[in-house]
Amino acid sequence: MSKIIIIEDTEKIREELKIFLIRYGYEVVALTNFENILHDTLKEEPNLILLDINLPVTDGYYICREIRKKSAVPIIVVTSRDNEMDELMSMNLGADDFITKPYNTQILLARIENILRRVHGITNQDTIAYNNLKLNLLNGSVTYNDQKAELTKNEIKILSCLIKNKGKIVSRDDLMDFMWNADVFVDDNNLSVNVTRLRKKLEGLGMKDNVETRRGLGYILP
Amino acid sequence: MTIKEYLKDRTLFLLTNFILFIITCGIMLITNMTGNIILLIFCIWFFPVLTYIMLEFFKQKIFYNELISIMDSLDQKYLLSEIMKEPENIAGKLLYDILQQTNKDMHEHVKSYRDRENEYREYIETWVHEIKTPIASTRLIIENNPNAITRNIQDEMTKIEAYIEQVLYYSRSNHVSKDYLIKEVSLADLVRRVIKRNSRDFISKGITVDMEAVKGIAYSDAKWLEFIVNQLIGNVIKYTRERDGKVTIHTIRNENNIVLTIEDNGIGIIDKDINRVFEKGFTGENGRKFGGSTGIGLYLCKKLAEQLGLGLTLTSKVGEGTKVRIIFPLGSVNLMN
């Protein structure tokens, strides 16, 4: 499990971000004491650091530079300043990525995933599972009891969204929003067609508890 | 300055002389002096007076002509007192001093306004950055408690963010040179980012997007450009027709420019409004019908585009839709590729 350290002085953001990242399967440490921040951070041996710029005691740029002297741990700078100059400065000090507040949480997740995969070759979400069904996000294949099938990009997105929300109804709008955020600009009709195709492929694998339609509400993997 | 004007200015002096001469003339006539002597006295009296007046006229004419020609060649007229030679005569000197004083005073006045404006701008920028923190935490709270209510709040938050962004760019719009960074911008990536930002609106209004034909690289400031495109897309969403809405975005590469066209099939803009859409505060027919228009969006886009050296044009037909084009000039850097 990847360990993420949050260095952020706004309590609300710190706490909510922690809940959010834990929900997505990360181990999270949120530092609250800013006096010994360098020491505390390195002691935790994190896989990734989320670093705010405006901090008490010393600012994020300083911390970034000091961490770089001792460790190659990936750092994502998170700030409300959106100047190109701030971005440039962060990168020059050794940050791996730069995200401006308020961020889209899915984009934040995607960036974290990317960096973890690049730096450590690990990630929480290369394969996701639903009962006996396994979806491999890297090669787009789905396996069910040793049976294998290939999915299209749209089908992968739909299935992964439904698996992440298993047991909950996902409205068509939410499903489309998820896909749009992953660069697939499907329209209403397209979505229906894709869901039907996905359902047929899963049926072909012999999967019984397939995607269900709840009229007027959306889709659900029971 | 003509001779007539000059003489008119000297009327009192000349009149006094004539009256005095007439009185002297009367006395001389009473004392039986001959006409020749009176004529001689007239000449002795008036020759130096007229000569003096003529010389003075030419001197002053040269002085003022020079001053006027300097002033005409000046871009900022208020700099005159810095440029002009200090005059020798007493009237000129006095005038020169007065000009310098008023100038100094004016500069101080302008400076106080400039300071005030800068202060205000800096305050706005700080404020924008500060408000982003509570927005970020609100977004996270919404994300951690997903339900129908928080989703509605989320949609409203997106609007709040857009307005806040507008404030920031408005306050920056006069000072582009301060914080922009020119680099390669992939137009496809940029358009995709903007569409993703507005995905909720597109989906809930059922607007379809076709952006397959967007390609090419522009050299510009990504942030400013994204703001402009986001405003334009925001308009598309606002003025689209119910259902069957469609936006097509494509690029065309010409010999010396790349044109990014955003085309919708919305309600369009009536002819009498079309030339005024880039004016500040202009909302027009659509603004009245739809409400919520501030007349700032397009005005800002035009202003920022001009500062970035981009062209921005708009054509529209009522009931058929609107086309907005952003024109990126191609410099030698682009042409090498």
PDB file of C-alpha atoms in Angstrom, chain B residues 119-243:
ATOM      1  CA  GLU B 119      -3.207  48.408  -4.219  1.00  0.00           C
ATOM      2  CA  TYR B 120      -6.705  47.400  -5.210  1.00  0.00           C
ATOM      3  CA  ARG B 121      -5.459  44.985  -7.828  1.00  0.00           C
ATOM      4  CA  GLU B 122      -3.067  43.368  -5.390  1.00  0.00           C
ATOM      5  CA  TYR B 123      -5.859  43.044  -2.874  1.00  0.00           C
ATOM      6  CA  ILE B 124      -8.102  41.346  -5.424  1.00  0.00           C
ATOM      7  CA  GLU B 125      -5.351  38.887  -6.336  1.00  0.00           C
ATOM      8  CA  THR B 126      -4.689  38.018  -2.715  1.00  0.00           C
ATOM      9  CA  TRP B 127      -8.387  37.687  -2.080  1.00  0.00           C
ATOM     10  CA  VAL B 128      -8.788  35.326  -5.019  1.00  0.00           C
ATOM     11  CA  HIS B 129      -6.015  33.113  -3.713  1.00  0.00           C
ATOM     12  CA  GLU B 130      -7.478  33.105  -0.253  1.00  0.00           C
ATOM     13  CA  ILE B 131     -10.983  32.203  -1.346  1.00  0.00           C
ATOM     14  CA  LYS B 132      -9.585  29.233  -3.205  1.00  0.00           C
ATOM     15  CA  THR B 133      -8.723  27.468   0.049  1.00  0.00           C
ATOM     16  CA  PRO B 134     -12.301  27.277   1.375  1.00  0.00           C
ATOM     17  CA  ILE B 135     -13.457  26.309  -2.112  1.00  0.00           C
ATOM     18  CA  ALA B 136     -10.926  23.498  -2.215  1.00  0.00           C
ATOM     19  CA  SER B 137     -12.064  22.199   1.165  1.00  0.00           C
ATOM     20  CA  THR B 138     -15.728  22.512   0.154  1.00  0.00           C
ATOM     21  CA  ARG B 139     -15.007  20.441  -2.924  1.00  0.00           C
ATOM     22  CA  LEU B 140     -13.362  17.748  -0.821  1.00  0.00           C
ATOM     23  CA  ILE B 141     -16.241  17.709   1.658  1.00  0.00           C
ATOM     24  CA  ILE B 142     -18.654  17.299  -1.253  1.00  0.00           C
ATOM     25  CA  GLU B 143     -16.503  14.528  -2.691  1.00  0.00           C
ATOM     26  CA  ASN B 144     -16.471  12.674   0.639  1.00  0.00           C
ATOM     27  CA  ASN B 145     -20.230  12.927   1.086  1.00  0.00           C
ATOM     28  CA  PRO B 146     -21.707  12.175  -2.313  1.00  0.00           C
ATOM     29  CA  ASN B 147     -25.458  12.531  -2.650  1.00  0.00           C
ATOM     30  CA  ALA B 148     -28.012  14.470  -4.661  1.00  0.00           C
ATOM     31  CA  ILE B 149     -27.704  17.581  -2.501  1.00  0.00           C
ATOM     32  CA  THR B 150     -23.937  17.803  -2.553  1.00  0.00           C
ATOM     33  CA  ARG B 151     -24.020  17.251  -6.292  1.00  0.00           C
ATOM     34  CA  ASN B 152     -26.188  20.314  -6.654  1.00  0.00           C
ATOM     35  CA  ILE B 153     -23.813  22.261  -4.428  1.00  0.00           C
ATOM     36  CA  GLN B 154     -20.948  21.006  -6.562  1.00  0.00           C
ATOM     37  CA  ASP B 155     -22.558  22.437  -9.688  1.00  0.00           C
ATOM     38  CA  GLU B 156     -23.011  25.799  -7.990  1.00  0.00           C
ATOM     39  CA  MET B 157     -19.404  25.708  -6.770  1.00  0.00           C
ATOM     40  CA  THR B 158     -18.280  25.306 -10.351  1.00  0.00           C
ATOM     41  CA  LYS B 159     -20.123  28.500 -11.247  1.00  0.00           C
ATOM     42  CA  ILE B 160     -18.622  30.334  -8.272  1.00  0.00           C
ATOM     43  CA  GLU B 161     -15.190  29.263  -9.388  1.00  0.00           C
ATOM     44  CA  ALA B 162     -15.796  30.554 -12.893  1.00  0.00           C
ATOM     45  CA  TYR B 163     -16.847  33.956 -11.567  1.00  0.00           C
ATOM     46  CA  ILE B 164     -13.831  34.110  -9.280  1.00  0.00           C
ATOM     47  CA  GLU B 165     -11.563  33.288 -12.152  1.00  0.00           C
ATOM     48  CA  GLN B 166     -13.154  36.100 -14.131  1.00  0.00           C
ATOM     49  CA  VAL B 167     -12.403  38.577 -11.350  1.00  0.00           C
ATOM     50  CA  LEU B 168      -8.785  37.516 -11.288  1.00  0.00           C
ATOM     51  CA  TYR B 169      -8.306  37.856 -15.009  1.00  0.00           C
ATOM     52  CA  TYR B 170     -10.184  41.143 -15.089  1.00  0.00           C
ATOM     53  CA  SER B 171      -7.851  42.639 -12.521  1.00  0.00           C
ATOM     54  CA  ARG B 172      -4.869  41.295 -14.416  1.00  0.00           C
ATOM     55  CA  SER B 173      -6.091  42.351 -17.817  1.00  0.00           C
ATOM     56  CA  ASN B 174      -4.221  45.658 -17.796  1.00  0.00           C
ATOM     57  CA  HIS B 175      -0.991  44.095 -16.672  1.00  0.00           C
ATOM     58  CA  VAL B 176      -0.568  41.044 -18.855  1.00  0.00           C
ATOM     59  CA  SER B 177       3.138  41.617 -19.251  1.00  0.00           C
ATOM     60  CA  LYS B 178       3.660  41.019 -15.536  1.00  0.00           C
ATOM     61  CA  ASP B 179       2.836  37.372 -15.368  1.00  0.00           C
ATOM     62  CA  TYR B 180       2.738  35.574 -18.588  1.00  0.00           C
ATOM     63  CA  LEU B 181       4.888  32.855 -19.912  1.00  0.00           C
ATOM     64  CA  ILE B 182       5.006  31.943 -23.555  1.00  0.00           C
ATOM     65  CA  LYS B 183       5.436  28.276 -24.272  1.00  0.00           C
ATOM     66  CA  GLU B 184       4.217  25.532 -26.552  1.00  0.00           C
ATOM     67  CA  VAL B 185       0.525  24.938 -26.081  1.00  0.00           C
ATOM     68  CA  SER B 186      -1.118  21.919 -27.618  1.00  0.00           C
ATOM     69  CA  LEU B 187      -4.495  23.192 -28.771  1.00  0.00           C
ATOM     70  CA  ALA B 188      -6.092  19.750 -28.519  1.00  0.00           C
ATOM     71  CA  ASP B 189      -4.996  19.380 -24.879  1.00  0.00           C
ATOM     72  CA  LEU B 190      -6.187  22.858 -24.072  1.00  0.00           C
ATOM     73  CA  VAL B 191      -9.626  22.378 -25.616  1.00  0.00           C
ATOM     74  CA  ARG B 192      -9.957  18.985 -23.936  1.00  0.00           C
ATOM     75  CA  ARG B 193      -9.168  20.500 -20.534  1.00  0.00           C
ATOM     76  CA  VAL B 194     -11.817  23.178 -21.014  1.00  0.00           C
ATOM     77  CA  ILE B 195     -14.437  20.668 -22.112  1.00  0.00           C
ATOM     78  CA  LYS B 196     -13.676  18.500 -19.098  1.00  0.00           C
ATOM     79  CA  ARG B 197     -14.048  21.484 -16.802  1.00  0.00           C
ATOM     80  CA  ASN B 198     -17.530  22.027 -18.165  1.00  0.00           C
ATOM     81  CA  SER B 199     -18.486  18.372 -18.534  1.00  0.00           C
ATOM     82  CA  ARG B 200     -21.383  18.604 -16.058  1.00  0.00           C
ATOM     83  CA  ASP B 201     -23.108  21.345 -18.028  1.00  0.00           C
ATOM     84  CA  PHE B 202     -22.537  19.618 -21.349  1.00  0.00           C
ATOM     85  CA  ILE B 203     -24.028  16.385 -20.035  1.00  0.00           C
ATOM     86  CA  SER B 204     -26.993  17.847 -18.195  1.00  0.00           C
ATOM     87  CA  LYS B 205     -27.929  20.002 -21.192  1.00  0.00           C
ATOM     88  CA  GLY B 206     -27.300  17.137 -23.583  1.00  0.00           C
ATOM     89  CA  ILE B 207     -24.827  19.078 -25.709  1.00  0.00           C
ATOM     90  CA  THR B 208     -22.610  16.910 -27.899  1.00  0.00           C
ATOM     91  CA  VAL B 209     -19.014  17.794 -28.565  1.00  0.00           C
ATOM     92  CA  ASP B 210     -16.971  17.191 -31.670  1.00  0.00           C
ATOM     93  CA  MET B 211     -13.341  18.188 -31.286  1.00  0.00           C
ATOM     94  CA  GLU B 212     -11.622  15.537 -33.379  1.00  0.00           C
ATOM     95  CA  ALA B 213     -10.294  18.102 -35.828  1.00  0.00           C
ATOM     96  CA  VAL B 214      -8.360  20.149 -33.290  1.00  0.00           C
ATOM     97  CA  LYS B 215      -4.640  19.868 -33.798  1.00  0.00           C
ATOM     98  CA  GLY B 216      -1.538  21.991 -33.893  1.00  0.00           C
ATOM     99  CA  ILE B 217       0.683  23.874 -31.522  1.00  0.00           C
ATOM    100  CA  ALA B 218       0.368  27.515 -30.587  1.00  0.00           C
ATOM    101  CA  TYR B 219       2.954  29.597 -28.791  1.00  0.00           C
ATOM    102  CA  SER B 220       1.180  31.497 -26.085  1.00  0.00           C
ATOM    103  CA  ASP B 221       0.443  31.639 -22.387  1.00  0.00           C
ATOM    104  CA  ALA B 222      -1.506  28.497 -21.540  1.00  0.00           C
ATOM    105  CA  LYS B 223      -3.362  29.944 -18.541  1.00  0.00           C
ATOM    106  CA  TRP B 224      -4.640  33.056 -20.308  1.00  0.00           C
ATOM    107  CA  LEU B 225      -5.553  31.085 -23.375  1.00  0.00           C
ATOM    108  CA  GLU B 226      -7.450  28.537 -21.328  1.00  0.00           C
ATOM    109  CA  PHE B 227      -9.353  31.342 -19.658  1.00  0.00           C
ATOM    110  CA  ILE B 228     -10.379  32.774 -23.034  1.00  0.00           C
ATOM    111  CA  VAL B 229     -11.488  29.412 -24.423  1.00  0.00           C
ATOM    112  CA  ASN B 230     -13.338  28.658 -21.196  1.00  0.00           C
ATOM    113  CA  GLN B 231     -15.299  31.903 -21.483  1.00  0.00           C
ATOM    114  CA  LEU B 232     -16.209  31.093 -25.075  1.00  0.00           C
ATOM    115  CA  ILE B 233     -17.296  27.559 -24.181  1.00  0.00           C
ATOM    116  CA  GLY B 234     -19.269  29.033 -21.279  1.00  0.00           C
ATOM    117  CA  ASN B 235     -21.180  31.140 -23.805  1.00  0.00           C
ATOM    118  CA  VAL B 236     -21.871  28.101 -25.949  1.00  0.00           C
ATOM    119  CA  ILE B 237     -23.399  26.348 -22.947  1.00  0.00           C
ATOM    120  CA  LYS B 238     -25.398  29.373 -21.919  1.00  0.00           C
ATOM    121  CA  TYR B 239     -26.895  30.143 -25.327  1.00  0.00           C
ATOM    122  CA  THR B 240     -27.481  26.654 -26.622  1.00  0.00           C
ATOM    123  CA  ARG B 241     -30.975  25.510 -27.564  1.00  0.00           C
ATOM    124  CA  GLU B 242     -32.803  22.935 -25.487  1.00  0.00           C
ATOM    125  CA  ARG B 243     -31.657  19.430 -26.513  1.00  0.00           C
TER     126      ARG B 243
END
